[in-house]
C-alpha atoms as an extended CHARMM CRD file, in Angstrom:
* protein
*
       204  EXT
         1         1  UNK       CA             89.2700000000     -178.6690000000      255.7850000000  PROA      1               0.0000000000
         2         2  UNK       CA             92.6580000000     -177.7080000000      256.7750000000  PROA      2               0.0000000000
         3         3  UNK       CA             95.3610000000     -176.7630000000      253.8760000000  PROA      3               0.0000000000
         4         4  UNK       CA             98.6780000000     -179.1250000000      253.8850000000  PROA      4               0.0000000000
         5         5  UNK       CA            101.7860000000     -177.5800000000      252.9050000000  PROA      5               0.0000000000
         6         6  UNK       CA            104.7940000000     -178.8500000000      253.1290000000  PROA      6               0.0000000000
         7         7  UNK       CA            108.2990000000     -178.3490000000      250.9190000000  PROA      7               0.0000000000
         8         8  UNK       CA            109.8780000000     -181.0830000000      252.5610000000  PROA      8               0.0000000000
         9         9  UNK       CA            110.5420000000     -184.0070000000      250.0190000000  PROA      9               0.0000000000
        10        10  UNK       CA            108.2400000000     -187.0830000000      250.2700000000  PROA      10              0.0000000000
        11        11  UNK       CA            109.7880000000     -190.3640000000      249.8420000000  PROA      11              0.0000000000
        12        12  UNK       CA            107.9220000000     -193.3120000000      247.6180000000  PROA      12              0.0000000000
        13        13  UNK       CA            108.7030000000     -196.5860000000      247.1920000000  PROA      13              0.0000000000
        14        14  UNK       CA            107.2930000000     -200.3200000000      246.1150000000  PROA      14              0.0000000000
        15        15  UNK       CA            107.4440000000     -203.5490000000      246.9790000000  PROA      15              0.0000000000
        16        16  UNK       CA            106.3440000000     -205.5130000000      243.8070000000  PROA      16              0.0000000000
        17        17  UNK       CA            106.4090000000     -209.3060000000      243.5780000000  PROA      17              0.0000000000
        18        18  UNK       CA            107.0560000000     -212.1780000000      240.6190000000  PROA      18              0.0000000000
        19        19  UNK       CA            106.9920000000     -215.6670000000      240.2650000000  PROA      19              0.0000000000
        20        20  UNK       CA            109.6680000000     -218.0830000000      238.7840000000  PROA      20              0.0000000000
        21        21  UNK       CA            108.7830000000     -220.7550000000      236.4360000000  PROA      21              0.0000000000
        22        22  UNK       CA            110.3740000000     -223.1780000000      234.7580000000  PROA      22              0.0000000000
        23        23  UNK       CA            111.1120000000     -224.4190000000      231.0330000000  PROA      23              0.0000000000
        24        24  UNK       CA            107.4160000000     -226.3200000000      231.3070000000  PROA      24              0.0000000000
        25        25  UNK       CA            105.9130000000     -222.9050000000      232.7650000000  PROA      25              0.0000000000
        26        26  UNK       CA            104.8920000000     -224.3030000000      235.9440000000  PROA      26              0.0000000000
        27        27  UNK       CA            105.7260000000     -221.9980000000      238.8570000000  PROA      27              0.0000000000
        28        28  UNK       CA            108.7820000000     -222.4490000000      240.9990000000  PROA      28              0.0000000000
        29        29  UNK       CA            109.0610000000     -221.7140000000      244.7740000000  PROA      29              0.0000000000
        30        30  UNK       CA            111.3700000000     -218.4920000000      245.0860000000  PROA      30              0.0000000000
        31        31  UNK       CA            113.0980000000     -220.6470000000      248.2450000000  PROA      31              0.0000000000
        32        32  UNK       CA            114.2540000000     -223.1810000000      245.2980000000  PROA      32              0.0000000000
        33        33  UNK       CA            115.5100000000     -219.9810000000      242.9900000000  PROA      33              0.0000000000
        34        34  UNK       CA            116.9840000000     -217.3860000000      245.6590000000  PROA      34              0.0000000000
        35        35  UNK       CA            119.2000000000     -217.8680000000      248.7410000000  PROA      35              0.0000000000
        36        36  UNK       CA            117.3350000000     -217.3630000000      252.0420000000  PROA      36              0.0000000000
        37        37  UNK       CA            119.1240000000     -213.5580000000      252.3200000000  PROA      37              0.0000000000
        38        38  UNK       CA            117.9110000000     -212.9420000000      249.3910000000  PROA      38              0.0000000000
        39        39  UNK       CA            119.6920000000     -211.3480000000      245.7480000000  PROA      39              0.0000000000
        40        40  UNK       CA            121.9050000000     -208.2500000000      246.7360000000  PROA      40              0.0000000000
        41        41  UNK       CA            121.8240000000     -205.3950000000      243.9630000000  PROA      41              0.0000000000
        42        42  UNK       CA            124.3270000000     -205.4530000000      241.3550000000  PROA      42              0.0000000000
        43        43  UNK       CA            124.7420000000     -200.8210000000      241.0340000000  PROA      43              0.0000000000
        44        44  UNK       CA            127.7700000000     -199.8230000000      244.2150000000  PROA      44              0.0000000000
        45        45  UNK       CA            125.7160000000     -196.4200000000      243.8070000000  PROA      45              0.0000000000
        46        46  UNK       CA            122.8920000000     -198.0220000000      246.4320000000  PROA      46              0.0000000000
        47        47  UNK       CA            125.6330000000     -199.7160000000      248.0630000000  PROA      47              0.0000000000
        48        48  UNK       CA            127.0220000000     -202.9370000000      248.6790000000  PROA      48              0.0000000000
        49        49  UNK       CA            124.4180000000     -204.5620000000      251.4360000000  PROA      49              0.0000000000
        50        50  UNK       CA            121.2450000000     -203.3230000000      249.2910000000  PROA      50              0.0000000000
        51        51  UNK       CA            119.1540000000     -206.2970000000      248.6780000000  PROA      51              0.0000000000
        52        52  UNK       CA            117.3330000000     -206.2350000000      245.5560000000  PROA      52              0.0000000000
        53        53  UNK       CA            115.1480000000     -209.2760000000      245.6690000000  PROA      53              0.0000000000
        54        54  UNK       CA            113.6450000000     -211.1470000000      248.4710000000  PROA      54              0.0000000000
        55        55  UNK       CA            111.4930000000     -214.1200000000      250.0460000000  PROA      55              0.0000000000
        56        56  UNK       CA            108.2110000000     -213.6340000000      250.4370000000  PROA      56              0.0000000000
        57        57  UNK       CA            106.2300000000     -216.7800000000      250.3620000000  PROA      57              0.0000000000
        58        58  UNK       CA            105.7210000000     -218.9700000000      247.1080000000  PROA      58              0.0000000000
        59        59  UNK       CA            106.5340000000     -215.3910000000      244.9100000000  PROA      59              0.0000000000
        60        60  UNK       CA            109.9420000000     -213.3060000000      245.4720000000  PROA      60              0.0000000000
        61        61  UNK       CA            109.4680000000     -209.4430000000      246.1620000000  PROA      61              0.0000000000
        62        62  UNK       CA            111.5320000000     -206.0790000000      244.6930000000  PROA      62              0.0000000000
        63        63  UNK       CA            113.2160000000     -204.1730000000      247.8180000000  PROA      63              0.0000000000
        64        64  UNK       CA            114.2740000000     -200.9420000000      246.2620000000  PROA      64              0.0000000000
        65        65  UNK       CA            115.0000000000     -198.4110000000      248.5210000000  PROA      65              0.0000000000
        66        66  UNK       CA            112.3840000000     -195.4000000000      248.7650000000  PROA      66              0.0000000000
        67        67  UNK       CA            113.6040000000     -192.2120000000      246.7010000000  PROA      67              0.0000000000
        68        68  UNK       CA            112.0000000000     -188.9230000000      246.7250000000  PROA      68              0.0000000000
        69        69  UNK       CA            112.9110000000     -188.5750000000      242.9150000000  PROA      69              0.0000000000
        70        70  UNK       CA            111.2140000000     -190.8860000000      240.6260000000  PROA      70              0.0000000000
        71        71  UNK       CA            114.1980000000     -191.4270000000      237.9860000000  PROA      71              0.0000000000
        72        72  UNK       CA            116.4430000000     -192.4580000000      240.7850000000  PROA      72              0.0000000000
        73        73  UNK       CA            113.6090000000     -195.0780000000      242.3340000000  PROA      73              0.0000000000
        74        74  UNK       CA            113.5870000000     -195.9300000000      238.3520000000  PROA      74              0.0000000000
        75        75  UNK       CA            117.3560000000     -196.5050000000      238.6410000000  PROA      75              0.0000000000
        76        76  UNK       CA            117.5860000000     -198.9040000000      241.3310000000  PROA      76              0.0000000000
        77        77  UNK       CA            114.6140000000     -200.7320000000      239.8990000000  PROA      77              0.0000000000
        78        78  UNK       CA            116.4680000000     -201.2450000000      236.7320000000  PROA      78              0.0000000000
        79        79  UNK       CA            119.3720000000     -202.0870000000      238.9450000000  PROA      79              0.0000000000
        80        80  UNK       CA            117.6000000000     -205.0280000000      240.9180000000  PROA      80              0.0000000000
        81        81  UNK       CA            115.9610000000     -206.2730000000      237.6050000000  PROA      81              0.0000000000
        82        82  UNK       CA            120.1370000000     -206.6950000000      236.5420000000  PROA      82              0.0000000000
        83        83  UNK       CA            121.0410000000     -208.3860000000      239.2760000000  PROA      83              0.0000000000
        84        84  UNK       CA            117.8520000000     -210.9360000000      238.8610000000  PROA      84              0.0000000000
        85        85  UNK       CA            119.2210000000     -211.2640000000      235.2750000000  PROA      85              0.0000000000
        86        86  UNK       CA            122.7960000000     -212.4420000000      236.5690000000  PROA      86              0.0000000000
        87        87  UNK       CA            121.5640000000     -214.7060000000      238.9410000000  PROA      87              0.0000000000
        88        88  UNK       CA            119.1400000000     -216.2120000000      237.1410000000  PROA      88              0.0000000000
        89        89  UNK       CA            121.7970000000     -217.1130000000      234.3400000000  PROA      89              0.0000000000
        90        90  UNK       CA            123.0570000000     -219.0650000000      236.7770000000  PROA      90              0.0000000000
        91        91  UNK       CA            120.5380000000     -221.3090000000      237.0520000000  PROA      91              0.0000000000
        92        92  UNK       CA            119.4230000000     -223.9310000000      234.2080000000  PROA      92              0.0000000000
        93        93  UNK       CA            115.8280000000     -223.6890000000      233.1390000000  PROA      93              0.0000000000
        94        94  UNK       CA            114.1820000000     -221.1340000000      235.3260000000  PROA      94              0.0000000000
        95        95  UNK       CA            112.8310000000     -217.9440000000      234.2040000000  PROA      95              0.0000000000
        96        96  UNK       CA            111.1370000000     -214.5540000000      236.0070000000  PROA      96              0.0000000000
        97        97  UNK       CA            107.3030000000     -214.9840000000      235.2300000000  PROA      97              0.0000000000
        98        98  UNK       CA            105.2890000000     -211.6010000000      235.5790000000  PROA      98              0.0000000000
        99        99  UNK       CA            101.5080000000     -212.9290000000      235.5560000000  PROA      99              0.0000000000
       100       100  UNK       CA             99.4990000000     -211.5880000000      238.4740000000  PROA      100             0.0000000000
       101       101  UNK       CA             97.5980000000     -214.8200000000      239.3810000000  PROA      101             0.0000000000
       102       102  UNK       CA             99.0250000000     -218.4360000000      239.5030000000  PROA      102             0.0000000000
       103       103  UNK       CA             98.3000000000     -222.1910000000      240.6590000000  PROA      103             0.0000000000
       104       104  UNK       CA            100.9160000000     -224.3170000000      241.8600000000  PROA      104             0.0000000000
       105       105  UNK       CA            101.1940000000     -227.3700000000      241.1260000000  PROA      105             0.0000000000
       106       106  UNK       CA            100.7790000000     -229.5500000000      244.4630000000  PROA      106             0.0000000000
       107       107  UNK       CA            103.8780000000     -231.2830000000      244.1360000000  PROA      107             0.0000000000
       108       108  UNK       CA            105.8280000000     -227.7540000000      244.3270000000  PROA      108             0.0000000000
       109       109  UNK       CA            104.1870000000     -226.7110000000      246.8540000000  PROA      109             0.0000000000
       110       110  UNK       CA            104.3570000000     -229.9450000000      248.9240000000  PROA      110             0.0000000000
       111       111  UNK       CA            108.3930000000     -229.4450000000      248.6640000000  PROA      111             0.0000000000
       112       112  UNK       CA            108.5700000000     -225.7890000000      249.9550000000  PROA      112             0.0000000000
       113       113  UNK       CA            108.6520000000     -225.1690000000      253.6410000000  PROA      113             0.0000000000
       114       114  UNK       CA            105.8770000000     -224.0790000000      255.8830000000  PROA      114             0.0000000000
       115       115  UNK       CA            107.0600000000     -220.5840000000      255.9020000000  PROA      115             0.0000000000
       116       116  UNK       CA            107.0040000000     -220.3160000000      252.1310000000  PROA      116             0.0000000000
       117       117  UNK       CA            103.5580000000     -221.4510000000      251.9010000000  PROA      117             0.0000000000
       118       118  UNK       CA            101.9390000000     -219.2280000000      253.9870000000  PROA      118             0.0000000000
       119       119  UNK       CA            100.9020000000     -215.5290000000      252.8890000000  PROA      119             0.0000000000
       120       120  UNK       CA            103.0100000000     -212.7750000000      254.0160000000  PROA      120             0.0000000000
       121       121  UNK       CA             99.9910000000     -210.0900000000      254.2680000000  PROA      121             0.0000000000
       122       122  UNK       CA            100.4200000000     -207.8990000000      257.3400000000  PROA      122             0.0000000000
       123       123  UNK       CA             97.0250000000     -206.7900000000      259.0790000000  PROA      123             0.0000000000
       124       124  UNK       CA             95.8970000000     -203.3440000000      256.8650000000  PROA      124             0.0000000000
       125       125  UNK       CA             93.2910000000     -201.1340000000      257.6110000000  PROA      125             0.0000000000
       126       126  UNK       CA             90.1280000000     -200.7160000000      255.5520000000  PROA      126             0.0000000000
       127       127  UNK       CA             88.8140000000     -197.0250000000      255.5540000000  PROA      127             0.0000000000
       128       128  UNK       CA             85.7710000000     -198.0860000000      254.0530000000  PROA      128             0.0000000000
       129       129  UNK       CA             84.9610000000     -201.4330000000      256.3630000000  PROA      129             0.0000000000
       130       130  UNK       CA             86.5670000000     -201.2830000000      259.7210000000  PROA      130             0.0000000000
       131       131  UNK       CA             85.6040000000     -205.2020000000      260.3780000000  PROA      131             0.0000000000
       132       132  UNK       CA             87.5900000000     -205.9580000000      256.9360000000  PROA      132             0.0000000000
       133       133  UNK       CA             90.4180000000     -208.5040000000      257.5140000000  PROA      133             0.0000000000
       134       134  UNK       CA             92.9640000000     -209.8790000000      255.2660000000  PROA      134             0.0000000000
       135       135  UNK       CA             93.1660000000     -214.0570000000      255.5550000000  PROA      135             0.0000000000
       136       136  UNK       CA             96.8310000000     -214.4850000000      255.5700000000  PROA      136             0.0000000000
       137       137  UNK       CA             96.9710000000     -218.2580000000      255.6620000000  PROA      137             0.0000000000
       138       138  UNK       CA             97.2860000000     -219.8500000000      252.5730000000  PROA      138             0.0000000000
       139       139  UNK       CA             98.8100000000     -223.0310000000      253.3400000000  PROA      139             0.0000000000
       140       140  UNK       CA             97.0160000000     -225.2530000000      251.1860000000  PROA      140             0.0000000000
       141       141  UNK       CA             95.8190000000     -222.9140000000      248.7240000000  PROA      141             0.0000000000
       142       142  UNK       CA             97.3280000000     -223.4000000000      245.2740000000  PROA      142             0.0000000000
       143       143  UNK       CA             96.3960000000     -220.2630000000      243.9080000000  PROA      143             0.0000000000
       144       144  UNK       CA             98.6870000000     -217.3650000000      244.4710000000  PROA      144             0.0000000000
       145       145  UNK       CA             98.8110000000     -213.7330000000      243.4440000000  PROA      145             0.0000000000
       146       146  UNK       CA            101.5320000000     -211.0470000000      242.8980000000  PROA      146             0.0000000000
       147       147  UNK       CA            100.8800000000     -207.6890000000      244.4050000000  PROA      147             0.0000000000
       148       148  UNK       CA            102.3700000000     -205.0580000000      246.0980000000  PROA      148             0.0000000000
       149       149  UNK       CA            102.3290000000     -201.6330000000      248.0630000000  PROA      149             0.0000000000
       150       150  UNK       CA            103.4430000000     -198.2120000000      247.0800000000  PROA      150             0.0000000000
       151       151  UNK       CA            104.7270000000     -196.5360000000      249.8510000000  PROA      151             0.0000000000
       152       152  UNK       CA            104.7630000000     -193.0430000000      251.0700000000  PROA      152             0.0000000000
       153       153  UNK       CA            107.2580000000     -191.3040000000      253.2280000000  PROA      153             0.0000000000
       154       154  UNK       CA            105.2900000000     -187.9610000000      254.5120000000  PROA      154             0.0000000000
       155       155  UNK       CA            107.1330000000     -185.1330000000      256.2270000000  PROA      155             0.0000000000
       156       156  UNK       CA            106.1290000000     -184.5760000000      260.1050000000  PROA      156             0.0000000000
       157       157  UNK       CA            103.3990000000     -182.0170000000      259.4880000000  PROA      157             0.0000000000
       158       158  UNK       CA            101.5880000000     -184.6800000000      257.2190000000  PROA      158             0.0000000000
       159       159  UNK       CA            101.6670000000     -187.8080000000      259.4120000000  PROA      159             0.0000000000
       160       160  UNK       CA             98.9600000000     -187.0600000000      261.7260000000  PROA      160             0.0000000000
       161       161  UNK       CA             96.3990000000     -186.6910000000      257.6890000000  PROA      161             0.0000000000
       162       162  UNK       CA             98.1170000000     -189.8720000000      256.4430000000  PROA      162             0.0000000000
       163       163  UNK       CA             94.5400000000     -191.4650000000      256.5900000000  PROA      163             0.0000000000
       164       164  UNK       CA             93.2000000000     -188.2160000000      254.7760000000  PROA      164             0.0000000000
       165       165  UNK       CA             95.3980000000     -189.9780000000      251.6820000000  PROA      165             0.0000000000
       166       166  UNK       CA             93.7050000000     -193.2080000000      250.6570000000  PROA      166             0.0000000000
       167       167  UNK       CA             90.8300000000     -192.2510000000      249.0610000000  PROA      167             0.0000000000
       168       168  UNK       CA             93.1540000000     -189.8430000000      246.9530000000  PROA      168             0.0000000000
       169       169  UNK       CA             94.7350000000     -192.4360000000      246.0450000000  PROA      169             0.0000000000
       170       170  UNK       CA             92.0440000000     -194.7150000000      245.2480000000  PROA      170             0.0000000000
       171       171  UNK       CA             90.3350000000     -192.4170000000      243.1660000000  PROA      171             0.0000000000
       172       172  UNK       CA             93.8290000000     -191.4620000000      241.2650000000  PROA      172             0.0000000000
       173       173  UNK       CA             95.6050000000     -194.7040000000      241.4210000000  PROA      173             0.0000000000
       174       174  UNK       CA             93.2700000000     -197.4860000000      241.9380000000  PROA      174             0.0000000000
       175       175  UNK       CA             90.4900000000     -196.8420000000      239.5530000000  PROA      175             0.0000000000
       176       176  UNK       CA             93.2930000000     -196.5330000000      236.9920000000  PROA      176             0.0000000000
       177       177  UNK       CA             94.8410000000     -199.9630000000      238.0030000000  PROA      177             0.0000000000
       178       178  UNK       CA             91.3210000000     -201.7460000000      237.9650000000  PROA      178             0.0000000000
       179       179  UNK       CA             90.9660000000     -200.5000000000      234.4390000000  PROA      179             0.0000000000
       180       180  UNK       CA             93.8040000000     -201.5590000000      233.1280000000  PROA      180             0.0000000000
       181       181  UNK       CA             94.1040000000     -204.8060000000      235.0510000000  PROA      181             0.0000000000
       182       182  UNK       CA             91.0370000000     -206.6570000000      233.5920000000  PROA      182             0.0000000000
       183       183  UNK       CA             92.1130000000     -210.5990000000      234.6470000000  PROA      183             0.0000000000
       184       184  UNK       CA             89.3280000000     -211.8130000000      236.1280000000  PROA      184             0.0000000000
       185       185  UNK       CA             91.4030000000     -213.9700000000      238.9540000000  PROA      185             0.0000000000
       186       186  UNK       CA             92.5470000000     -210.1630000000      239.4650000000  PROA      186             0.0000000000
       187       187  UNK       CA             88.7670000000     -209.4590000000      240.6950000000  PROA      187             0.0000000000
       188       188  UNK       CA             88.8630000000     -212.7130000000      242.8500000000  PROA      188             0.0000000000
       189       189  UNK       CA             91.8040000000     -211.5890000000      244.2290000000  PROA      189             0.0000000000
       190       190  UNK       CA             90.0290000000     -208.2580000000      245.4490000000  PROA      190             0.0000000000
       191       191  UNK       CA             87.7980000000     -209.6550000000      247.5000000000  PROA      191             0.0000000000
       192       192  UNK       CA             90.7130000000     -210.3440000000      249.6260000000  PROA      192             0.0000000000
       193       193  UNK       CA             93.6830000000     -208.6380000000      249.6750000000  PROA      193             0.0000000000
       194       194  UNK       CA             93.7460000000     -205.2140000000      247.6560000000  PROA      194             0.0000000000
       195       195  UNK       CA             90.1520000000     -203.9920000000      248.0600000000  PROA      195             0.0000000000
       196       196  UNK       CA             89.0590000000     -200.3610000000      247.8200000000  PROA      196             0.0000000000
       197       197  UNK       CA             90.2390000000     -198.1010000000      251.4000000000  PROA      197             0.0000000000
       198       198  UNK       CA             92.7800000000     -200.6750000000      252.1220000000  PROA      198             0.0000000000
       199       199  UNK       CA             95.9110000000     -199.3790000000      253.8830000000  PROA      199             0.0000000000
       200       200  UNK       CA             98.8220000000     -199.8410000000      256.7240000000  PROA      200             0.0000000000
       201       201  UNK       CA            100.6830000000     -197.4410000000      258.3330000000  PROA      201             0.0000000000
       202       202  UNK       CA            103.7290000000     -198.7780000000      259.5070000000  PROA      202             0.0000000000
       203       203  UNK       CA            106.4290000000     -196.8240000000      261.6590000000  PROA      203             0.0000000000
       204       204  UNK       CA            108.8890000000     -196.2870000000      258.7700000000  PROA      204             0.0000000000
């Protein structure tokens, strides 16, 4: 197998997501907590127009830039969690909720828009099953799960291996996730979105 070298920097970045809830803990459509553009971050060091937070369906998803230096993709994390904390004092009664799997109460979800109630999963590719598909439509599901992507940003001389990367990564990065992550909605979850081989590779 060919040898990859490369001392150009690689870029990595996330796109985590979170729920809201309220003072009763039931979950609150992000469209009823955050403005349609979304939260803007509160540190001038990513720049004024860097947006933070954003829409994505019933949950609300971290947009940190990519970095290729971990304690500056660290910073501007820290800095989007701030300006989540501003906004969010703001408002009366509703408070970032971190658990991985929800339900919705029907009433919620009968007030958000279509848009919001439909899953925002792009098509991925499975490296294991090539006939695997993601569902995206969720419309009347009330169960809804927070996830996320790490992304990589590989120098030219990498991008034609990218797809020699995911099982890397699975071995490294996803058996260590399914160990620690032992909710059992996580599992259910799986069988979906977030299996084993799954990945994208988008243009940027």
């Amino acid at each position: 197998m060919e040898k990859l070298i490369t001392r150009a920097p690689v870029t990595f970045g996330c796109d985590p997501e979170l729920f809201f809830t309220n003072g009763k803990g039931k979950v609150v459509g992000a469209e009823r907590v955050l403005p349609e553009n979304g939260v803007l971050s509160v540190c001038s060091y990513y720049g004024a127009n860097t947006k933070a937070f954003v829409l994505d369906g019933v949950q609300v998803e971290l947009n940190p830039r990519p970095q290729s230096c971990r304690a500056t993709l660290g910073n501007e994390i820290a800095a989007s969690f701030r300006a989540l904390k501003d906004h969010l004092a703001k408002m009366q009664d509703v408070k970032a909720c971190f658990d991985a799997v929800v339900r919705v109460d029907k009433a919620e979800l009968d007030r958000l828009s279509e848009k919001s109630k439909q899953l925002g999963c792009k098509p991925s590719i499975n490296g294991y099953d090539p006939k695997a598909r993601v569902r995206a439509s969720a419309a009347k599901s009330r169960k809804r799960s927070a996830a996320g992507h790490i992304h990589l940003g590989l120098p030219a001389n990498m991008l034609p291996h990218r797809e020699r990367l995911y099982p890397i990564l699975d071995m490294l990065v996803g058996n260590t996730c399914v160990m620690i992550d032992r909710d059992l909605n996580a599992a259910e979850r799986r069988k979906n979105y977030g299996r084993a081989g799954e990945y994208r590779l988008p243009v940027y």
